[in-house]
Amino acid sequence: MAKAKRQYVCQNCGSATYRWQGQCADCGEWNTLVEEAGETVFSAKHDLSKGGRTLALETLDAVSKMPGRMLCGIAEFDRALGGGFVAGSATLIGGDPGIGKSTLLLQAAGRLAKAGKSVVYISGEEAAAQVRLRAQRLGLGNAPVALASATSVRDILATLENFGDRQTADFVVIDSIQTMHSDLIDSAPGTVSQVRASAQELIRFAKDSGAALVLVGHVTKDGTIAGPRVLEHMVDTVLAFEGERSHQYRILRAVKNRFGGTDEIGVFAMGEEGLGEVANPSSLFLTDRSRDVPGSVVFPALEGTRPVLVEVQALTVRLASGATPRRAVVGWDSGRLAMVLAVLEARCGLQMGGAEVYLNIAGGYRLTDPAADLAVAAALISAFSERPVPADAIVFGELSLSGEVRQVSHDGLRLREAAKLGFSRAWGPKGLKPVGGIAVTGFDRLGELVDLMLGRD
Ligand code: TYD
Ligand code: MG
C-alpha cells in the first residue's frame, strides 16, 4: 500500500532528503531545508505494468492545429511573450515584491476583458476591495474582470470549471502561486511541495480547458523564482520582471518560452496610472547621462532584435601601494570585467592592477550582450586617463584574450538606433560599415583604441 514518509525539502531548489541538514547538498544554500509531508511512496509490490489503458498512438505527419494566440493589446507585453498569450498554456511571471507584477497583470486582464475575453483574476495576497481600488485608479473600473480573493486551489478550480456562459475562462491570473494551497498536500502554503502541487493542478486545468493561465511568482534575492526552480520546468513560458524600485522603468524579459524566442524584451515605466509602455527605451536610459565626464560611454546593446542604448560608467581610484584594491560591478558580469582589465594590462600596458575599479550600468540596466566588452574597456581607459569619450560617440565590440576586437551581430541595427538618437560617430570592430550618416572608426586590436584615446601615435 501507499504510505507517506516525512522528508526535508530545500525551499530553494526543491531537492529532498530524509535527514535534516544545515546546507542543501544540491544547491549549496544554507538553512533552506524544511520538513514537509513526503510524496507518496509506493512499495515494490505495486506493479505499474498492470491495469493501464492502451494509448491511441498518432503519426508525425498528421496536421496539428497551432494553438490560438491572444494579444492583450499592451504591445510591450505581447512582444515579450513572442506574440501574445497562448491558449491552454501556463506562463510564470517572476519578480521582486513591489516591482509591479500585480499592476501589469491587472492592466492586461482589464484590456482583455474590455476586448470581450472572459477573464478571471484571483488574488491570494490582497482583498477584492484592494484590487478593485487599484483597478479604478488604473482606469479599469468598468472592465468586466471577474475577481476573487482566494487561496484554495480546490475552490478556484470549482469556480473556473463552470465559468460564464461559455463554461470556460479565456484568461486566468493567479496572484501569487506562493499563496495557493492544495488540500491534497498537508504542508504549509509557500513550501515547495505546496507550490508544486498547486501549480500542477492549475496547469492541468489550463491544458484541459484551453485557458491561458498566468502564475505570479515572487523571486528570491539570487534571482530565482522563490523556492521552486521546479516551477520553471512545469510552465511553458517564464517571464522575469526586472528593474530597480528606485527607478521608474521596468523590463519584462522572456527567460523560457516554448512558443517563441527568449530574446525579446518589453520595456515599461511605472507612473501614476500604472505601467506605461516605453516604445523608445534608448531615450529613457540616456536621460540622465553625464556628458563629457571621464568614464562615461554609450553602448548600443541589442535585446533580441531591438537596440537599446545604455550608459556604461567606470570609476578608477589609484591606491597607495600595498592596499588590496576593490572591484565592484553593478549590471555586468564581474568575471568579464576581470577579463577586460587583464587584457588592458597584458596587451596594452595599462597598469590598473593597483587601482580600485567600479563599473556601473546606468539606470539599473543589466547587460548580457558580449559586444559590451569594448564599451567597458573604453569607459575604463577614459576613467583611468581622465579623458572623456566624445559625447556623440557610441562604442561596441567583443574582445578576445589576445586583445583582438571582434565583430558582433547586427551592427547595422545598432548604428541606425544611435543615428536616430543624434549620435554621429561609432567606435567598433574593423570593417564596420557606416550607416545612417554615422562616421565609423574600426579597430583590429584594443591597443589601437588605447592609442586613440590617449593621443598616442
Ligand atoms: P505591485 O503591482 O503591487 O507590485 P508586485 O505585485 O510586483 O508586488 O506594484 C507595487 C508598486 O507600484 C507600489 O509600490 C506602488 C506602485 N504603483 C505606482 O507607482 N503606480 C500605480 O499606478 C500603481 C498601481 C502602483
Ligand atoms: Mg502583487
Coordinates of C-alpha atoms and ligand atoms in Angstrom, one line a residue:
M1 CA 0.0 0.0 0.0
A2 CA 1.0 3.6 -0.4
K3 CA 2.4 5.4 2.6
A4 CA 3.7 8.9 3.0
K5 CA 7.1 9.4 4.6
R6 CA 8.3 12.7 6.2
Q7 CA 11.1 14.4 4.3
Y8 CA 13.1 17.6 4.2
V9 CA 12.7 19.7 1.1
C10 CA 15.1 22.5 0.1
Q11 CA 13.0 25.7 -0.3
N12 CA 15.4 27.0 -2.9
C13 CA 15.9 24.1 -5.4
G14 CA 13.3 21.6 -4.4
S15 CA 15.6 18.7 -3.7
A16 CA 14.5 16.3 -0.9
T17 CA 16.4 14.3 1.7
Y18 CA 15.2 12.1 4.6
R19 CA 17.6 13.6 7.0
W20 CA 17.8 17.3 8.1
Q21 CA 21.0 19.1 7.1
G22 CA 22.1 22.7 7.6
Q23 CA 23.1 23.0 4.0
C24 CA 21.4 21.7 0.9
A25 CA 23.6 19.1 -0.8
D26 CA 22.3 20.0 -4.2
C27 CA 22.3 23.8 -4.5
G28 CA 24.5 24.6 -1.5
E29 CA 22.1 27.1 0.1
W30 CA 22.1 27.2 3.9
N31 CA 19.1 26.8 6.2
T32 CA 16.7 26.1 3.4
L33 CA 15.6 22.5 4.4
V34 CA 12.0 22.4 5.7
E35 CA 10.1 19.4 6.8
E36 CA 7.3 18.6 4.5
A37 CA 4.9 15.7 4.0
G38 CA 6.6 13.3 1.7
E39 CA 5.3 12.4 -1.7
T40 CA 3.5 9.1 -1.6
V41 CA 6.0 6.2 -1.7
F42 CA 4.7 3.1 -3.4
S43 CA 6.0 -0.3 -2.4
A44 CA 7.7 -2.5 -5.0
K45 CA 4.6 -4.8 -4.9
H46 CA 2.6 -2.1 -6.7
D47 CA 3.1 -3.2 -10.3
L48 CA 2.8 -0.4 -12.8
S49 CA 2.7 -2.8 -15.8
K50 CA -0.8 -3.9 -14.9
G51 CA -4.1 -2.2 -15.3
G52 CA -3.2 0.7 -17.6
R53 CA -5.3 1.6 -20.7
T54 CA -3.9 1.4 -24.2
L55 CA -2.9 4.7 -25.7
A56 CA -4.1 5.8 -29.2
L57 CA -0.7 6.4 -30.9
E58 CA -0.5 9.0 -33.6
T59 CA 1.7 9.7 -36.6
L60 CA 4.1 12.6 -37.1
D61 CA 2.6 13.7 -40.4
A62 CA -0.9 14.4 -39.1
V63 CA -1.8 18.1 -39.2
S64 CA -1.8 19.8 -35.8
K65 CA -3.7 23.0 -35.2
M66 CA -1.5 25.8 -34.0
P67 CA -2.6 26.9 -30.5
G68 CA -4.5 30.1 -30.6
R69 CA -2.8 33.4 -29.7
M70 CA -4.4 36.2 -27.7
L71 CA -3.0 39.7 -27.8
C72 CA -3.6 41.7 -24.7
G73 CA -3.1 44.9 -26.6
I74 CA -0.2 46.1 -24.4
A75 CA 2.4 45.8 -27.2
E76 CA 5.4 45.6 -24.9
F77 CA 3.8 42.7 -23.0
D78 CA 2.7 40.9 -26.2
R79 CA 6.2 41.3 -27.7
A80 CA 7.9 39.8 -24.6
L81 CA 5.6 36.8 -24.9
G82 CA 6.6 36.3 -28.6
G83 CA 3.2 37.5 -29.9
G84 CA 0.6 37.3 -27.1
F85 CA -0.7 34.7 -24.7
V86 CA -1.2 31.1 -26.0
A87 CA -4.5 29.3 -25.2
G88 CA -4.0 26.3 -23.0
S89 CA -0.6 27.4 -21.8
A90 CA 0.9 28.4 -18.5
T91 CA 3.1 31.5 -18.0
L92 CA 5.0 32.3 -14.9
I93 CA 5.9 35.9 -14.2
G94 CA 8.6 36.3 -11.6
G95 CA 9.9 39.5 -10.0
D96 CA 10.8 41.1 -6.7
P97 CA 7.9 42.2 -4.4
G98 CA 6.7 45.7 -5.3
I99 CA 8.2 45.7 -8.8
G100 CA 4.7 45.9 -10.4
K101 CA 3.6 42.3 -11.3
S102 CA 0.1 42.7 -10.0
T103 CA -0.3 46.1 -11.7
L104 CA 0.9 44.7 -15.0
L105 CA -1.4 41.7 -14.9
L106 CA -4.4 43.7 -13.8
Q107 CA -3.8 46.0 -16.8
A108 CA -3.5 43.1 -19.1
A109 CA -6.6 41.5 -17.6
G110 CA -8.6 44.7 -17.9
R111 CA -7.6 45.1 -21.6
L112 CA -8.5 41.5 -22.5
A113 CA -11.8 41.8 -20.6
K114 CA -12.7 45.0 -22.5
A115 CA -11.9 43.2 -25.7
G116 CA -14.6 40.6 -24.9
K117 CA -12.5 37.8 -23.4
S118 CA -13.7 36.1 -20.3
V119 CA -11.1 37.0 -17.7
V120 CA -10.7 35.8 -14.1
Y121 CA -8.3 37.4 -11.6
I122 CA -7.6 35.5 -8.4
S123 CA -5.7 37.3 -5.7
G124 CA -4.3 35.4 -2.8
E125 CA -2.5 38.4 -1.5
E126 CA -5.0 41.2 -1.5
A127 CA -8.6 41.5 -0.6
A128 CA -11.0 42.0 -3.6
A129 CA -11.7 45.6 -2.4
Q130 CA -8.0 46.4 -2.7
V131 CA -7.7 45.0 -6.2
R132 CA -10.9 46.9 -7.2
L133 CA -9.5 50.2 -5.9
R134 CA -6.3 49.7 -7.8
A135 CA -8.3 48.8 -11.0
Q136 CA -10.2 52.0 -10.6
R137 CA -7.0 54.0 -10.2
L138 CA -5.8 52.4 -13.4
G139 CA -8.9 53.5 -15.2
L140 CA -10.2 49.9 -15.4
G141 CA -13.1 50.2 -13.0
N142 CA -15.5 49.3 -15.8
A143 CA -13.6 46.3 -17.3
P144 CA -15.6 43.1 -16.9
V145 CA -12.9 41.2 -15.0
A146 CA -14.3 38.5 -12.6
L147 CA -12.4 39.0 -9.4
A148 CA -12.0 36.8 -6.3
S149 CA -9.7 36.8 -3.3
A150 CA -8.9 33.1 -2.6
T151 CA -6.1 30.7 -1.9
S152 CA -7.8 27.2 -2.0
V153 CA -6.9 25.6 -5.4
R154 CA -9.9 23.3 -5.0
D155 CA -12.3 26.3 -4.6
I156 CA -10.6 28.1 -7.5
L157 CA -10.9 25.1 -9.8
A158 CA -14.6 24.6 -8.9
T159 CA -15.2 28.2 -9.8
L160 CA -13.3 28.1 -13.0
E161 CA -14.8 24.8 -14.2
N162 CA -18.2 26.2 -14.8
F163 CA -17.3 29.8 -15.6
G164 CA -19.5 32.2 -17.6
D165 CA -21.9 31.4 -20.3
R166 CA -19.3 29.7 -22.4
Q167 CA -18.4 27.5 -19.5
T168 CA -14.8 28.5 -19.7
A169 CA -12.4 31.3 -19.0
D170 CA -10.0 32.6 -21.6
F171 CA -7.5 34.2 -19.3
V172 CA -6.8 33.4 -15.7
V173 CA -4.4 35.2 -13.4
I174 CA -3.3 33.6 -10.1
D175 CA -1.5 36.2 -7.9
S176 CA 0.6 34.7 -6.4
I177 CA 1.3 31.0 -6.7
Q178 CA 3.1 31.1 -3.3
T179 CA -0.1 31.9 -1.5
M180 CA -2.1 29.0 -3.0
H181 CA -2.7 25.7 -1.3
S182 CA -3.9 22.3 -2.3
D183 CA -5.6 20.2 0.3
L184 CA -4.0 17.1 -1.3
I185 CA -0.8 18.1 0.5
D186 CA -0.5 18.9 4.1
S187 CA 2.5 21.2 4.0
A188 CA 2.1 24.9 4.6
P189 CA 1.4 27.4 1.7
G190 CA 4.6 28.7 0.2
T191 CA 6.5 25.5 0.7
V192 CA 7.9 23.8 -2.3
S193 CA 5.5 20.8 -2.2
Q194 CA 2.5 23.1 -1.9
V195 CA 3.6 25.4 -4.7
R196 CA 4.4 22.5 -6.9
A197 CA 1.1 20.7 -6.2
S198 CA -1.0 23.8 -6.6
A199 CA 0.7 24.7 -9.8
Q200 CA 0.3 21.2 -11.2
E201 CA -3.5 21.3 -10.7
L202 CA -3.9 24.7 -12.1
I203 CA -1.7 23.9 -15.1
R204 CA -3.7 20.7 -15.8
F205 CA -6.8 22.8 -15.7
A206 CA -5.3 25.3 -18.3
K207 CA -4.3 22.5 -20.7
D208 CA -7.7 20.8 -20.4
S209 CA -9.8 23.9 -20.7
G210 CA -7.7 25.9 -23.2
A211 CA -7.5 28.9 -20.9
A212 CA -4.3 31.0 -20.9
L213 CA -3.0 30.7 -17.3
V214 CA -0.7 33.2 -15.7
L215 CA 1.0 32.5 -12.4
V216 CA 2.7 35.3 -10.5
G217 CA 5.8 34.2 -8.5
H218 CA 8.0 36.0 -6.1
V219 CA 11.7 35.9 -6.6
T220 CA 14.4 35.3 -4.1
K221 CA 17.4 37.6 -3.7
D222 CA 19.6 35.5 -6.1
G223 CA 17.0 35.9 -8.9
T224 CA 15.3 32.5 -8.9
I225 CA 11.6 32.2 -8.6
A226 CA 11.1 31.8 -4.9
G227 CA 11.7 28.3 -3.8
P228 CA 10.8 26.2 -6.6
R229 CA 13.0 26.2 -9.6
V230 CA 10.8 23.2 -10.3
L231 CA 8.0 25.7 -11.2
E232 CA 10.1 27.0 -14.1
H233 CA 10.2 23.5 -15.6
M234 CA 6.4 23.0 -15.2
V235 CA 5.2 26.0 -17.2
D236 CA 5.5 26.8 -20.9
T237 CA 6.8 30.4 -20.5
V238 CA 8.8 32.1 -17.8
L239 CA 9.0 35.9 -17.8
A240 CA 11.2 37.9 -15.5
F241 CA 10.0 41.4 -14.5
E242 CA 13.1 43.4 -13.6
G243 CA 14.1 46.8 -12.6
E244 CA 15.2 48.8 -9.6
R245 CA 12.4 50.0 -7.4
S246 CA 14.1 53.4 -7.2
H247 CA 14.0 53.8 -10.9
Q248 CA 10.8 54.1 -12.8
Y249 CA 11.5 51.8 -15.7
R250 CA 10.8 48.0 -15.8
I251 CA 11.9 45.3 -18.2
L252 CA 9.9 42.2 -19.0
R253 CA 12.2 39.5 -20.2
A254 CA 11.4 36.1 -21.5
V255 CA 13.6 33.6 -19.8
K256 CA 12.0 30.5 -21.2
N257 CA 9.4 30.3 -24.0
R258 CA 8.0 27.1 -25.5
F259 CA 6.1 29.2 -28.1
G260 CA 8.6 31.9 -29.1
G261 CA 12.1 33.4 -28.7
T262 CA 13.7 34.2 -25.3
D263 CA 15.5 37.3 -26.5
E264 CA 12.7 39.8 -26.8
I265 CA 12.0 42.3 -24.0
G266 CA 9.2 44.6 -23.1
V267 CA 10.0 48.0 -21.6
F268 CA 7.7 49.9 -19.2
A269 CA 7.8 52.9 -17.0
M270 CA 5.9 52.9 -13.7
G271 CA 3.8 56.1 -13.4
E272 CA 0.8 57.5 -11.6
E273 CA -1.5 55.5 -13.9
G274 CA 0.3 52.2 -13.7
L275 CA 2.8 50.8 -16.2
G276 CA 3.1 52.8 -19.3
E277 CA 4.7 51.3 -22.5
V278 CA 8.1 52.7 -23.5
A279 CA 8.3 52.4 -27.2
N280 CA 11.8 54.1 -27.4
P281 CA 13.8 52.7 -24.5
S282 CA 17.1 54.3 -25.5
S283 CA 15.9 57.8 -24.8
L284 CA 14.8 56.7 -21.4
F285 CA 18.1 55.1 -20.4
L286 CA 20.1 58.1 -21.6
T287 CA 18.0 60.9 -20.0
D288 CA 20.3 61.4 -17.0
R289 CA 23.5 60.9 -18.9
S290 CA 26.6 62.8 -17.8
R291 CA 28.2 64.3 -20.9
D292 CA 32.0 64.9 -21.2
V293 CA 32.7 63.1 -17.9
P294 CA 35.6 60.7 -17.9
G295 CA 34.4 57.1 -17.6
S296 CA 31.1 57.5 -19.3
V297 CA 30.5 55.6 -22.6
V298 CA 27.3 55.0 -24.5
F299 CA 26.8 51.4 -25.6
P300 CA 24.3 50.2 -28.2
A301 CA 23.0 47.0 -26.6
L302 CA 20.9 44.5 -28.5
E303 CA 17.9 42.9 -26.8
G304 CA 16.7 40.3 -29.3
T305 CA 16.2 42.3 -32.4
R306 CA 15.9 45.5 -30.6
P307 CA 18.7 48.0 -30.0
V308 CA 18.8 49.8 -26.7
L309 CA 21.4 52.5 -25.9
V310 CA 22.7 52.4 -22.4
E311 CA 25.4 54.3 -20.5
V312 CA 28.4 52.4 -19.1
Q313 CA 30.1 54.2 -16.2
A314 CA 33.5 53.5 -14.8
L315 CA 35.5 55.0 -12.0
T316 CA 39.0 54.1 -11.1
V317 CA 40.8 55.2 -7.9
R318 CA 44.5 54.8 -7.6
L319 CA 45.6 53.4 -4.2
A320 CA 48.7 53.8 -2.2
S321 CA 50.7 50.7 -2.9
G322 CA 50.0 47.7 -0.7
A323 CA 46.3 48.1 -0.1
T324 CA 44.0 45.5 -1.8
P325 CA 42.0 47.3 -4.5
R326 CA 38.2 46.8 -4.6
R327 CA 36.4 45.7 -7.7
A328 CA 32.7 46.4 -7.8
V329 CA 30.3 45.8 -10.6
V330 CA 26.6 46.6 -11.0
G331 CA 24.8 45.4 -14.1
W332 CA 27.6 43.4 -15.7
D333 CA 29.4 40.2 -15.1
S334 CA 32.3 40.6 -12.7
G335 CA 34.3 37.8 -14.4
R336 CA 34.0 39.6 -17.7
L337 CA 35.3 42.9 -16.1
A338 CA 38.3 41.0 -14.7
M339 CA 39.0 39.8 -18.2
V340 CA 38.8 43.2 -19.8
L341 CA 41.1 44.6 -17.0
A342 CA 43.6 41.7 -17.6
V343 CA 43.6 42.4 -21.4
L344 CA 44.2 46.1 -20.9
E345 CA 47.1 45.3 -18.6
A346 CA 48.7 42.5 -20.5
R347 CA 48.1 43.6 -24.1
C348 CA 48.0 47.4 -23.8
G349 CA 50.3 48.1 -20.9
L350 CA 47.6 49.9 -18.8
Q351 CA 48.5 49.2 -15.2
M352 CA 45.2 49.2 -13.4
G353 CA 46.1 46.4 -11.1
G354 CA 46.7 48.7 -8.2
A355 CA 43.6 50.8 -8.7
E356 CA 40.1 50.3 -7.3
V357 CA 37.7 49.8 -10.2
Y358 CA 33.9 50.5 -10.1
L359 CA 31.7 49.7 -13.0
N360 CA 28.1 50.6 -13.3
I361 CA 25.5 50.3 -16.0
A362 CA 23.3 53.3 -15.6
G363 CA 19.6 53.1 -14.6
G364 CA 20.0 49.7 -13.1
Y365 CA 20.0 48.0 -16.5
R366 CA 21.6 44.5 -16.7
L367 CA 23.9 43.9 -19.7
T368 CA 24.4 40.4 -21.1
D369 CA 25.4 41.4 -24.7
P370 CA 29.1 40.4 -25.3
A371 CA 29.5 43.4 -27.5
A372 CA 29.8 45.5 -24.3
D373 CA 33.4 44.5 -23.9
L374 CA 34.8 47.4 -26.0
A375 CA 32.4 49.9 -24.4
V376 CA 33.6 48.8 -20.9
A377 CA 37.2 48.9 -22.0
A378 CA 36.7 52.5 -23.3
A379 CA 35.0 53.5 -20.1
L380 CA 37.9 52.1 -18.1
I381 CA 40.5 53.8 -20.2
S382 CA 38.6 57.1 -20.1
A383 CA 38.2 56.9 -16.3
F384 CA 41.9 55.9 -15.7
S385 CA 43.3 58.6 -18.1
E386 CA 40.6 61.2 -17.1
R387 CA 39.9 61.9 -20.7
P388 CA 36.2 61.8 -21.7
V389 CA 35.0 59.9 -24.7
P390 CA 33.3 62.2 -27.1
A391 CA 29.6 62.7 -26.1
D392 CA 28.4 62.0 -29.7
A393 CA 30.1 58.6 -29.9
I394 CA 28.9 55.0 -29.3
V395 CA 31.3 52.2 -28.6
F396 CA 30.8 48.4 -29.1
G397 CA 32.7 45.2 -30.0
E398 CA 33.7 41.9 -28.4
L399 CA 37.2 41.4 -27.0
S400 CA 39.3 38.3 -27.2
L401 CA 42.0 37.4 -24.7
S402 CA 44.6 38.3 -27.3
G403 CA 43.4 41.9 -27.4
E404 CA 41.6 41.5 -30.7
V405 CA 38.4 43.4 -31.3
R406 CA 35.8 41.0 -32.7
Q407 CA 32.8 41.6 -35.0
V408 CA 29.4 41.4 -33.4
S409 CA 25.9 40.7 -34.7
H410 CA 23.5 43.3 -36.1
D411 CA 25.9 46.3 -36.2
G412 CA 23.6 48.0 -38.7
L413 CA 20.7 47.9 -36.2
R414 CA 22.9 49.4 -33.5
L415 CA 24.2 52.2 -35.7
R416 CA 20.7 53.1 -37.0
E417 CA 19.4 53.4 -33.5
A418 CA 22.3 55.6 -32.5
A419 CA 21.8 57.8 -35.6
K420 CA 18.1 58.1 -34.7
L421 CA 19.1 59.5 -31.3
G422 CA 21.6 62.0 -32.6
F423 CA 24.9 60.2 -32.3
S424 CA 27.4 60.9 -35.1
R425 CA 30.3 58.5 -34.6
A426 CA 30.9 54.9 -33.7
W427 CA 34.0 53.1 -32.4
G428 CA 33.8 49.4 -33.2
P429 CA 35.4 46.4 -34.9
K430 CA 37.3 46.8 -38.1
G431 CA 35.2 46.5 -41.2
L432 CA 32.2 48.3 -39.6
K433 CA 30.2 50.0 -42.4
P434 CA 28.8 53.5 -41.9
V435 CA 25.1 53.6 -41.6
G436 CA 22.7 56.5 -41.3
G437 CA 25.4 59.2 -41.6
I438 CA 27.4 57.9 -38.6
A439 CA 31.2 58.1 -39.1
V440 CA 32.8 54.9 -38.0
T441 CA 36.3 54.1 -36.7
G442 CA 37.2 50.4 -36.8
F443 CA 39.8 48.8 -34.6
D444 CA 41.6 45.5 -35.1
R445 CA 43.1 45.5 -31.7
L446 CA 42.3 47.1 -28.3
G447 CA 45.7 48.7 -28.4
E448 CA 44.6 50.9 -31.3
L449 CA 41.7 52.3 -29.2
V450 CA 44.0 52.9 -26.3
D451 CA 46.4 54.9 -28.6
L452 CA 43.5 56.9 -30.0
M453 CA 42.1 57.8 -26.6
L454 CA 45.4 58.6 -25.0
G455 CA 46.5 60.6 -28.1
R456 CA 49.4 58.3 -28.8
D457 CA 50.6 57.6 -32.3
Ligands
TYD1 P1 2.6 45.9 -7.5 O1 1.9 45.7 -8.8 O2 1.7 45.7 -6.3 O3 3.9 45.0 -7.3 P2 4.0 43.4 -7.1 O4 2.7 42.8 -7.4 O5 5.1 43.0 -8.0 O6 4.4 43.2 -5.7 O7 3.2 47.4 -7.6 C1 3.8 47.9 -6.5 C2 4.3 49.3 -6.6 O8 3.9 50.0 -7.7 C3 3.8 50.1 -5.4 O9 4.9 50.5 -4.7 C4 3.0 51.2 -6.0 C5 3.5 51.3 -7.4 N1 2.4 51.8 -8.3 C6 2.6 53.0 -8.9 O10 3.6 53.7 -8.8 N2 1.6 53.5 -9.8 C7 0.4 52.8 -9.9 O11 -0.4 53.2 -10.7 C8 0.3 51.5 -9.2 C9 -1.0 50.7 -9.4 C10 1.3 51.1 -8.4
MG2 MG 1.5 41.8 -6.1

